[in-house]
């Protein structure tokens, strides 16, 4: 593709030779040694950069992506005003969190066979369509954040609620009772507040200053629905 | 980008008057279309250029470098075409995004405005000789519908409603959005028949803000299950928000028959919806209370919907009760 971009910019338009004679030399330089003049010496450096990410091992790619996801998890757990989530957004973290949450919220086949399926799809759809709706809302209110950046932030800030889900499942292994319920309620409320604070820390700067409340309210509703699903879950 | 200007200016200019009709048909003038056409034109020109050059170059290089030169040409052409196709897709997606900007003027509100409109939706105004102003915005109504969905979900979970063909969330969203959009459209149609001066956007906004009363009533009565309290709130808060909507519609309609038809329909639908939402989802908790209190059955006993009246309450299947209800039952039993 570098060749395609270069061809309109080629200054040698006045020559009677066709434009692409020199380029065809370079396009085959990987297969056989170049014969004749090399018209554009910068080409080899770009080619080297391309192949370094294409030819690296799968393990390297996965570890690099996992490290990026882990770094963002740390940013969510200790929220301070920073641009890391916004600058290099990715959707791996939200996908992992959403699938984990949806798998844990499955009821199994206690009531009927149909209850296992809808729970997963329900959570998945709620998370993604909720995030899309909030993003559209904040864009319509005049925010200057891009679509995927907002999805990234909202997805990563589900992390505290996933932790709450894990804790609730562990607590539910003990004997049921009002104390059980109180502990779970406390944990879910704390994590809910953490999620909202984390997402506000990242999203607040992108809104016009007098409309922050309008953009934060749907985020509050979104995490409230997820928290409610976690709190009322019984295996 | 100058094509986007007229499309955006239309709603702004017609929002100046209180009862101006916002003409929604002109919104579909695909403001990015000429941008796309230029893109297609450019792309076609470049393709012709590339084809002409490639044909000329091919003849020359084909005989000079054999198969390798040909492969170089072909791969570069394919890359070029993929680039163009990608660019075309991106510009189409961009023009789709630009269409969302059509909704932007309806979200142009301040928090103080939303707060004051929420409070005003519970205060009926007596002035019916002069068309009352309706704010044409969609943020407040949309947020109220989502809040109602959340409250409904809470109520359904608490009463452990089991939905066989579908999901709880789907039912809640379907009910609330269906009511908001469906009843708005129906009343707009009636308003058209009765010659009332109201636009679709204004009707959506009016009904949306009318759901504020419903949200409050359901939030309180899904947690405190007293019949008398519910009927009191139904009349008071439901009645106030209905009266407000009715007053606005009356001020915009001429003729007693038309007023009666329009306002009677709206009042009936609005009040009945609140009644439906309350009674559809909290019956199971009543069943538990009956079980616990034993012989002291409260005078206003309702029969649960799915269970025949002949069955005593003690025979409720255990799976119908969820942990929250059981916790409530345990707490009540200890008193």
Coordinates of C-alpha atoms in Angstrom, one line a residue:
Chain A
X1 CA 0.0 0.0 0.0
X2 CA 2.9 2.3 0.4
X3 CA 3.5 2.1 -3.3
X4 CA 0.0 3.0 -4.1
X5 CA 0.2 6.1 -1.9
X6 CA 3.5 7.1 -3.4
X7 CA 2.5 7.0 -7.0
X8 CA 0.4 10.2 -7.2
X9 CA 3.1 12.0 -5.4
X10 CA 5.8 11.0 -7.8
X11 CA 7.3 14.2 -9.2
X12 CA 8.5 12.7 -12.4
X13 CA 5.3 13.4 -14.4
X14 CA 7.0 15.2 -17.2
X15 CA 9.2 12.2 -18.3
X16 CA 8.0 10.1 -21.2
X17 CA 8.6 6.9 -19.2
X18 CA 5.5 5.5 -17.5
X19 CA 5.3 6.3 -13.8
X20 CA 5.4 2.8 -12.5
X21 CA 8.5 1.5 -14.2
X22 CA 10.7 2.4 -11.2
X23 CA 8.2 1.2 -8.7
X24 CA 7.9 -2.3 -10.2
X25 CA 11.6 -2.7 -9.3
X26 CA 10.9 -2.0 -5.7
X27 CA 7.8 -4.2 -5.5
X28 CA 9.9 -7.2 -6.3
X29 CA 12.8 -6.3 -4.2
X30 CA 11.9 -8.9 -1.5
X31 CA 11.8 -11.8 -4.0
X32 CA 14.9 -11.2 -6.1
X33 CA 17.8 -8.8 -5.7
X34 CA 17.2 -5.4 -7.2
X35 CA 18.7 -4.6 -10.6
X36 CA 18.8 -1.1 -11.8
X37 CA 18.4 2.1 -9.8
X38 CA 16.5 2.2 -6.5
X39 CA 14.5 5.4 -7.0
X40 CA 13.1 5.8 -3.4
X41 CA 15.6 4.8 -0.7
X42 CA 13.2 5.4 2.3
X43 CA 11.1 2.4 1.3
X44 CA 13.2 -0.3 3.1
X45 CA 12.7 1.2 6.5
X46 CA 8.9 1.3 6.2
X47 CA 8.9 -2.3 5.0
X48 CA 11.0 -3.4 8.0
X49 CA 8.6 -1.7 10.4
X50 CA 5.6 -3.5 8.8
X51 CA 7.1 -7.0 9.0
X52 CA 8.2 -6.6 12.6
X53 CA 4.6 -6.7 13.9
X54 CA 3.4 -9.1 11.2
X55 CA 6.1 -11.6 11.7
X56 CA 6.3 -11.7 15.5
X57 CA 5.2 -14.7 17.3
X58 CA 1.5 -15.1 18.5
X59 CA 2.7 -15.2 22.1
X60 CA 4.3 -11.8 21.8
X61 CA 1.1 -10.3 20.3
X62 CA -1.1 -11.8 23.0
X63 CA 1.2 -10.8 25.8
X64 CA 1.4 -7.3 24.5
X65 CA -2.4 -7.0 24.4
X66 CA -2.8 -8.6 27.8
X67 CA -0.3 -6.2 29.3
X68 CA -2.2 -3.2 27.8
X69 CA -5.5 -4.6 29.2
X70 CA -3.9 -5.1 32.6
X71 CA -2.5 -1.6 32.7
X72 CA -6.0 -0.3 32.0
X73 CA -7.4 -2.4 34.8
X74 CA -5.0 -0.8 37.2
X75 CA -6.1 2.6 36.0
X76 CA -9.7 1.7 36.7
X77 CA -9.0 0.4 40.1
X78 CA -7.1 3.5 41.1
X79 CA -8.9 6.2 39.2
X80 CA -7.3 9.5 38.7
X81 CA -7.7 11.9 35.9
X82 CA -5.6 10.5 33.1
X83 CA -5.8 10.0 29.4
X84 CA -4.6 6.4 29.2
X85 CA -8.0 4.8 28.7
X86 CA -8.9 7.4 26.1
X87 CA -5.7 7.6 24.2
X88 CA -5.2 3.9 23.4
X89 CA -8.7 2.5 23.7
X90 CA -9.3 -1.1 23.1
X91 CA -12.3 -3.3 23.4
X92 CA -10.7 -6.5 24.7
X93 CA -11.0 -5.6 28.3
X94 CA -14.7 -4.8 28.1
X95 CA -15.3 -8.1 26.2
X96 CA -13.5 -10.1 28.8
X97 CA -15.3 -8.4 31.6
X98 CA -18.7 -8.7 30.0
X99 CA -18.3 -12.4 29.2
X100 CA -17.1 -13.1 32.7
X101 CA -20.0 -11.3 34.2
X102 CA -22.5 -12.9 31.9
X103 CA -21.2 -16.4 32.6
X104 CA -21.3 -15.8 36.4
X105 CA -24.8 -14.5 36.3
X106 CA -26.2 -17.6 34.7
X107 CA -28.7 -19.2 36.9
X108 CA -28.2 -22.8 35.8
X109 CA -31.2 -25.0 35.5
X110 CA -32.9 -24.5 38.8
X111 CA -36.2 -23.1 37.6
X112 CA -36.5 -24.4 34.1
X113 CA -34.2 -25.2 31.2
X114 CA -34.8 -21.9 29.6
X115 CA -33.4 -19.8 32.4
X116 CA -29.7 -20.5 31.6
X117 CA -29.7 -19.1 28.1
X118 CA -31.5 -15.8 28.5
X119 CA -29.4 -14.8 31.4
X120 CA -26.2 -14.7 29.4
X121 CA -27.8 -13.0 26.4
X122 CA -29.6 -10.6 28.7
X123 CA -26.5 -9.4 30.4
X124 CA -24.5 -9.2 27.2
X125 CA -27.2 -7.2 25.4
X126 CA -27.7 -4.9 28.4
X127 CA -24.0 -4.1 28.7
X128 CA -23.4 -3.4 25.1
X129 CA -26.6 -1.6 24.2
X130 CA -26.5 0.3 27.4
X131 CA -23.0 1.5 26.6
X132 CA -24.0 2.4 23.0
X133 CA -27.0 4.4 24.3
X134 CA -24.9 6.3 26.8
X135 CA -22.3 7.1 24.2
X136 CA -24.9 8.4 21.8
X137 CA -26.5 10.4 24.6
X138 CA -23.2 12.0 25.6
X139 CA -22.4 12.8 22.0
X140 CA -25.8 14.4 21.4
X141 CA -25.3 16.5 24.5
X142 CA -22.2 18.0 22.9
X143 CA -19.4 15.8 24.3
X144 CA -16.2 15.6 22.3
X145 CA -15.3 12.0 22.9
X146 CA -15.2 9.4 20.2
X147 CA -17.6 6.5 20.0
X148 CA -15.1 3.8 20.8
X149 CA -13.3 5.7 23.5
X150 CA -16.6 6.0 25.4
X151 CA -17.4 2.3 24.9
X152 CA -13.9 1.5 26.1
X153 CA -14.3 3.6 29.3
X154 CA -17.7 2.3 30.1
X155 CA -16.7 -1.3 29.5
X156 CA -13.6 -1.1 31.7
X157 CA -15.5 0.5 34.5
X158 CA -17.5 -2.6 34.9
X159 CA -14.4 -4.2 36.6
X160 CA -15.5 -3.2 40.1
X161 CA -18.9 -4.8 39.6
X162 CA -17.3 -8.0 38.3
X163 CA -15.2 -8.1 41.5
X164 CA -18.4 -7.6 43.4
X165 CA -20.0 -10.5 41.6
X166 CA -17.1 -12.7 42.5
X167 CA -17.3 -11.7 46.2
X168 CA -21.1 -12.3 46.1
X169 CA -20.7 -15.7 44.8
X170 CA -18.2 -16.6 47.5
X171 CA -20.5 -15.1 50.2
X172 CA -23.4 -17.1 48.8
X173 CA -21.5 -20.3 49.6
X174 CA -22.0 -19.6 53.3
X175 CA -25.4 -20.2 54.9
X176 CA -28.2 -17.8 53.8
X177 CA -29.7 -15.2 56.1
X178 CA -30.1 -11.5 56.6
X179 CA -26.4 -11.1 57.5
X180 CA -25.5 -12.7 54.2
X181 CA -27.8 -10.2 52.4
X182 CA -26.4 -7.3 54.3
X183 CA -22.8 -8.2 53.4
X184 CA -23.7 -8.5 49.7
X185 CA -25.7 -5.3 49.7
X186 CA -22.7 -3.4 51.3
X187 CA -20.2 -4.9 48.8
X188 CA -22.4 -4.1 45.8
X189 CA -23.1 -0.6 46.9
X190 CA -19.4 0.1 47.4
X191 CA -18.4 -1.3 44.0
X192 CA -21.3 0.6 42.4
X193 CA -20.0 3.8 43.8
X194 CA -16.5 2.9 42.7
X195 CA -17.7 2.3 39.1
X196 CA -19.4 5.6 38.9
X197 CA -16.5 7.5 40.3
X198 CA -14.1 5.8 37.9
X199 CA -16.2 6.4 34.8
X200 CA -16.9 10.0 35.8
X201 CA -13.2 10.6 36.3
X202 CA -12.6 9.6 32.7
X203 CA -15.6 10.9 31.0
X204 CA -16.2 14.2 32.8
X205 CA -13.6 16.2 31.0
X206 CA -15.1 15.5 27.6
X207 CA -18.5 17.1 28.4
X208 CA -19.3 20.8 28.5
X209 CA -18.9 21.9 32.1
X210 CA -22.5 22.8 32.9
X211 CA -23.9 19.5 31.5
X212 CA -21.9 17.0 33.4
X213 CA -24.9 15.9 35.4
X214 CA -26.9 15.2 32.3
X215 CA -24.2 12.9 31.0
X216 CA -23.6 11.2 34.3
X217 CA -27.2 10.3 35.1
X218 CA -27.5 7.6 32.4
X219 CA -24.2 6.1 33.5
X220 CA -25.7 5.9 37.0
X221 CA -28.8 4.1 35.7
X222 CA -26.7 1.7 33.7
X223 CA -24.5 0.6 36.6
X224 CA -27.6 0.6 38.8
X225 CA -29.2 -2.0 36.6
X226 CA -26.1 -4.1 36.5
X227 CA -25.7 -3.9 40.3
X228 CA -29.3 -4.9 40.8
X229 CA -28.8 -7.9 38.6
X230 CA -25.8 -8.9 40.7
X231 CA -27.5 -8.3 44.0
X232 CA -30.6 -10.3 43.2
X233 CA -28.6 -13.2 41.8
X234 CA -29.1 -16.6 43.6
X235 CA -27.5 -19.8 42.4
Chain B
X1 CA -19.4 20.4 4.6
X2 CA -21.6 23.2 3.6
X3 CA -24.4 20.8 2.8
X4 CA -24.9 20.1 6.5
X5 CA -25.7 23.8 7.2
X6 CA -29.3 24.0 5.9
X7 CA -30.3 20.6 7.4
X8 CA -29.3 21.9 10.8
X9 CA -30.7 25.3 10.5
X10 CA -34.2 24.2 9.8
X11 CA -35.0 22.9 13.3
X12 CA -33.4 25.8 15.0
X13 CA -35.4 28.4 13.1
X14 CA -38.7 26.6 13.6
X15 CA -38.0 26.1 17.3
X16 CA -38.4 29.9 17.9
X17 CA -42.3 29.8 18.0
X18 CA -44.1 28.0 20.8
X19 CA -46.4 26.0 18.5
X20 CA -44.4 25.8 15.3
X21 CA -44.6 22.6 13.5
X22 CA -41.2 21.0 13.0
X23 CA -41.2 19.5 9.5
X24 CA -39.5 16.2 9.9
X25 CA -39.7 15.2 6.2
X26 CA -36.9 17.4 5.1
X27 CA -34.5 15.9 7.6
X28 CA -33.9 13.0 5.2
X29 CA -32.1 15.0 2.6
X30 CA -28.9 12.9 3.2
X31 CA -26.7 15.9 3.7
X32 CA -23.6 13.9 2.9
X33 CA -24.8 12.8 -0.5
X34 CA -23.0 15.4 -2.6
X35 CA -19.9 14.7 -0.5
X36 CA -20.3 11.0 -1.5
X37 CA -20.8 11.9 -5.1
X38 CA -17.6 13.8 -5.2
X39 CA -15.9 10.9 -3.6
X40 CA -17.3 8.5 -6.3
X41 CA -16.3 10.9 -9.0
X42 CA -12.7 11.2 -7.7
X43 CA -12.5 7.5 -7.3
X44 CA -13.7 6.9 -10.8
X45 CA -11.3 9.4 -12.3
X46 CA -8.4 7.9 -10.4
X47 CA -9.4 4.4 -11.4
X48 CA -9.5 5.4 -15.1
X49 CA -6.1 7.0 -14.7
X50 CA -4.6 4.0 -13.0
X51 CA -6.1 1.6 -15.6
X52 CA -4.7 3.7 -18.4
X53 CA -1.3 3.9 -16.8
X54 CA -1.2 0.3 -15.8
X55 CA -2.2 -0.8 -19.3
X56 CA 0.7 1.2 -20.8
X57 CA 3.1 0.1 -18.1
X58 CA 2.1 -3.5 -18.4
X59 CA 3.0 -3.7 -22.1
X60 CA 6.4 -2.2 -21.4
X61 CA 7.3 -4.1 -18.3
X62 CA 5.7 -7.3 -19.1
X63 CA 8.2 -8.1 -21.7
X64 CA 11.1 -6.6 -19.8
X65 CA 10.7 -8.4 -16.4
X66 CA 8.5 -11.3 -17.3
X67 CA 6.1 -12.6 -14.6
X68 CA 7.6 -10.8 -11.7
X69 CA 6.8 -7.4 -13.1
X70 CA 3.3 -8.4 -13.8
X71 CA 2.8 -9.7 -10.2
X72 CA 4.0 -6.4 -8.9
X73 CA 1.5 -4.5 -11.0
X74 CA -1.3 -6.7 -10.0
X75 CA -0.7 -6.6 -6.3
X76 CA -0.4 -2.9 -6.3
X77 CA -3.6 -2.5 -8.2
X78 CA -5.4 -4.8 -5.8
X79 CA -4.1 -2.8 -2.8
X80 CA -5.2 0.4 -4.5
X81 CA -8.7 -0.9 -5.1
X82 CA -9.0 -2.2 -1.5
X83 CA -7.9 1.3 -0.3
X84 CA -10.6 2.9 -2.4
X85 CA -13.3 0.5 -1.2
X86 CA -12.3 1.1 2.3
X87 CA -12.4 4.8 1.9
X88 CA -15.9 4.6 0.3
X89 CA -17.1 2.5 3.3
X90 CA -15.7 5.0 5.7
X91 CA -17.3 7.9 4.0
X92 CA -20.6 6.1 4.0
X93 CA -20.3 5.4 7.7
X94 CA -19.4 9.0 8.3
X95 CA -22.5 10.2 6.6
X96 CA -24.6 7.8 8.7
X97 CA -23.0 9.4 11.7
X98 CA -23.8 12.8 10.4
X99 CA -27.5 11.9 10.4
X100 CA -27.4 11.5 14.1
X101 CA -26.7 15.2 14.2
X102 CA -30.3 15.6 13.2
X103 CA -31.3 14.7 16.8
X104 CA -28.8 17.1 18.3
X105 CA -31.0 20.1 18.7
X106 CA -33.5 18.1 20.7
X107 CA -30.8 17.3 23.3
X108 CA -29.8 20.9 23.8
X109 CA -30.8 21.4 27.5
X110 CA -29.4 22.5 30.7
X111 CA -29.8 20.6 34.0
X112 CA -31.7 23.4 35.5
X113 CA -34.2 23.3 32.6
X114 CA -34.7 19.6 33.0
X115 CA -35.3 20.0 36.7
X116 CA -37.8 22.7 36.3
X117 CA -39.7 20.8 33.6
X118 CA -39.9 17.7 35.8
X119 CA -41.4 19.7 38.6
X120 CA -43.8 21.5 36.2
X121 CA -45.1 18.2 34.9
X122 CA -46.9 17.7 38.2
X123 CA -48.5 21.1 38.3
X124 CA -51.6 21.5 36.1
X125 CA -52.1 25.0 34.8
X126 CA -55.6 26.3 34.6
X127 CA -55.1 28.7 31.7
X128 CA -56.9 26.9 28.8
X129 CA -57.8 29.8 26.5
X130 CA -54.3 30.3 25.3
X131 CA -52.1 27.5 23.8
X132 CA -49.6 26.5 26.4
X133 CA -46.0 26.1 25.5
X134 CA -44.5 22.6 25.3
X135 CA -40.8 22.2 25.3
X136 CA -39.7 20.1 22.4
X137 CA -36.8 18.2 23.8
X138 CA -36.1 14.5 24.0
X139 CA -33.5 14.2 26.7
X140 CA -35.9 14.4 29.7
X141 CA -38.5 12.0 28.3
X142 CA -35.8 9.5 27.2
X143 CA -34.2 9.5 30.6
X144 CA -37.6 9.1 32.3
X145 CA -38.4 6.1 30.1
X146 CA -35.1 4.5 31.0
X147 CA -35.7 5.2 34.7
X148 CA -39.1 3.6 34.4
X149 CA -37.5 0.6 32.8
X150 CA -35.0 0.3 35.7
X151 CA -37.8 0.6 38.3
X152 CA -39.9 -1.9 36.5
X153 CA -37.0 -4.3 36.4
X154 CA -36.6 -3.9 40.2
X155 CA -40.3 -4.6 40.6
X156 CA -40.2 -7.7 38.4
X157 CA -37.2 -9.1 40.2
X158 CA -38.7 -8.5 43.6
X159 CA -41.9 -10.3 42.7
X160 CA -39.9 -13.0 40.9
X161 CA -41.8 -12.8 37.7
X162 CA -40.8 -15.7 35.5
X163 CA -41.0 -14.9 31.8
X164 CA -41.1 -18.0 29.7
X165 CA -40.8 -16.7 26.2
X166 CA -38.3 -13.8 26.5
X167 CA -36.3 -12.0 29.1
X168 CA -37.1 -9.7 32.0
X169 CA -35.2 -6.9 30.5
X170 CA -36.8 -7.3 27.1
X171 CA -40.3 -7.2 28.7
X172 CA -39.5 -4.1 30.7
X173 CA -38.0 -2.2 27.8
X174 CA -40.8 -3.3 25.5
X175 CA -43.5 -2.2 27.9
X176 CA -42.1 1.2 28.6
X177 CA -40.9 2.1 25.2
X178 CA -44.0 0.6 23.7
X179 CA -46.2 2.7 25.9
X180 CA -44.2 5.9 25.3
X181 CA -44.0 5.6 21.5
X182 CA -47.3 3.8 20.9
X183 CA -49.5 6.0 23.0
X184 CA -47.8 9.1 21.7
X185 CA -48.5 8.1 18.1
X186 CA -52.0 7.1 18.9
X187 CA -52.8 10.4 20.7
X188 CA -51.0 12.3 17.9
X189 CA -53.3 10.6 15.4
X190 CA -56.4 11.5 17.5
X191 CA -55.1 15.0 17.7
X192 CA -54.8 15.1 13.9
X193 CA -58.5 14.0 13.7
X194 CA -59.6 16.4 16.3
X195 CA -57.7 19.3 14.8
X196 CA -55.5 19.9 17.8
X197 CA -52.4 22.0 17.5
X198 CA -49.6 19.7 18.5
X199 CA -46.7 18.1 16.8
X200 CA -45.3 14.6 17.2
X201 CA -42.2 15.8 19.0
X202 CA -44.3 17.9 21.4
X203 CA -46.6 14.9 22.1
X204 CA -43.5 12.7 22.8
X205 CA -42.1 15.3 25.1
X206 CA -45.5 15.8 26.9
X207 CA -46.1 12.1 27.5
X208 CA -42.5 11.5 28.4
X209 CA -42.6 14.1 31.2
X210 CA -46.0 12.7 32.2
X211 CA -44.2 9.5 33.2
X212 CA -42.4 11.3 36.0
X213 CA -45.4 10.8 38.2
X214 CA -45.5 7.1 37.3
X215 CA -41.8 6.7 38.2
X216 CA -42.3 8.2 41.7
X217 CA -45.5 6.1 42.4
X218 CA -43.9 2.9 41.3
X219 CA -40.7 3.5 43.1
X220 CA -42.5 4.0 46.4
X221 CA -45.1 1.3 46.0
X222 CA -42.8 -1.5 44.7
X223 CA -41.0 -1.2 48.0
X224 CA -43.9 -0.5 50.4
X225 CA -46.7 -2.8 49.6
X226 CA -49.8 -1.2 51.1
X227 CA -52.9 -1.0 49.0
X228 CA -54.3 2.1 50.5
X229 CA -51.0 3.9 49.9
X230 CA -51.0 2.8 46.3
X231 CA -54.5 4.0 45.6
X232 CA -53.8 7.3 47.3
X233 CA -50.7 7.8 45.2
X234 CA -52.5 6.6 42.1
X235 CA -55.1 9.3 42.4
X236 CA -52.9 12.0 43.7
X237 CA -49.6 11.8 41.7
X238 CA -51.1 10.0 38.7
X239 CA -54.0 12.3 38.7
X240 CA -51.8 15.4 38.8
X241 CA -49.6 14.5 35.9
X242 CA -52.7 13.4 33.9
X243 CA -54.4 16.7 34.7
X244 CA -51.3 18.6 33.5
X245 CA -51.3 16.8 30.2
X246 CA -55.0 17.2 29.8
X247 CA -54.8 20.9 30.5
X248 CA -52.2 21.4 27.8
X249 CA -54.2 19.4 25.3
X250 CA -57.4 21.3 26.1
X251 CA -55.6 24.6 25.6
X252 CA -54.6 23.5 22.1
X253 CA -57.9 22.0 21.0
X254 CA -61.1 23.8 19.9
X255 CA -64.6 22.3 20.4
X256 CA -66.0 20.4 23.3
X257 CA -66.4 17.1 21.6
X258 CA -62.9 17.0 20.4
X259 CA -61.6 18.1 23.7
X260 CA -63.5 15.3 25.4
X261 CA -62.4 12.6 23.0
X262 CA -58.7 13.5 23.1
X263 CA -58.4 14.2 26.8
X264 CA -60.6 11.3 27.9
X265 CA -58.5 8.9 25.9
X266 CA -55.3 10.2 27.2
X267 CA -56.4 10.3 30.8
X268 CA -57.8 6.7 30.6
X269 CA -54.7 5.3 29.0
X270 CA -52.3 7.1 31.4
X271 CA -54.1 6.1 34.6
X272 CA -54.7 2.5 33.4
X273 CA -51.1 2.1 32.6
X274 CA -50.1 3.0 36.1
X275 CA -52.6 0.6 37.5
X276 CA -51.4 -2.2 35.2
X277 CA -47.7 -1.6 36.1
X278 CA -48.4 -1.8 39.8
X279 CA -50.7 -4.9 39.8
X280 CA -48.9 -6.9 37.2
X281 CA -45.7 -7.4 39.2
X282 CA -46.1 -7.5 42.9
X283 CA -48.6 -10.2 43.7
X284 CA -46.2 -12.8 44.9
X285 CA -45.1 -10.8 47.9
X286 CA -48.7 -10.6 48.9
X287 CA -48.9 -14.4 48.8
X288 CA -46.0 -14.6 51.3
X289 CA -47.7 -12.1 53.6
X290 CA -50.8 -14.2 53.6
X291 CA -48.8 -17.3 54.4
X292 CA -47.1 -15.6 57.4
X293 CA -50.1 -14.0 58.9
X294 CA -52.2 -17.1 58.9
X295 CA -55.7 -16.7 60.2
X296 CA -55.4 -12.9 60.4
X297 CA -56.2 -12.3 56.7
X298 CA -56.3 -8.6 55.8
X299 CA -59.7 -7.5 54.6
X300 CA -58.6 -6.4 51.1
X301 CA -57.2 -9.7 50.0
X302 CA -56.2 -10.0 46.3
X303 CA -56.0 -13.3 44.7
X304 CA -52.7 -13.9 42.9
X305 CA -53.1 -13.9 39.1
X306 CA -51.6 -17.3 38.0
X307 CA -52.8 -19.4 41.0
X308 CA -56.4 -20.5 41.2
X309 CA -58.4 -19.0 44.1
X310 CA -59.2 -22.4 45.5
X311 CA -55.7 -23.2 46.5
X312 CA -54.6 -22.1 49.9
X313 CA -51.7 -19.7 50.1
X314 CA -49.5 -22.3 51.9
X315 CA -49.3 -24.4 48.7
X316 CA -47.3 -21.8 46.8
X317 CA -44.4 -23.6 45.1
X318 CA -41.1 -22.9 46.7
X319 CA -39.4 -22.0 43.4
X320 CA -41.6 -19.0 43.0
X321 CA -40.0 -17.3 46.0
X322 CA -36.6 -15.8 45.5
X323 CA -33.9 -15.1 48.0
X324 CA -35.0 -11.5 48.5
X325 CA -38.5 -12.4 49.2
X326 CA -37.4 -15.2 51.5
X327 CA -35.2 -12.7 53.4
X328 CA -38.1 -10.4 53.8
X329 CA -40.2 -13.3 55.0
X330 CA -37.6 -14.3 57.6
X331 CA -37.4 -10.7 58.8
X332 CA -41.1 -10.4 59.1
X333 CA -41.4 -13.7 60.9
X334 CA -38.9 -12.6 63.5
X335 CA -41.1 -9.6 64.5

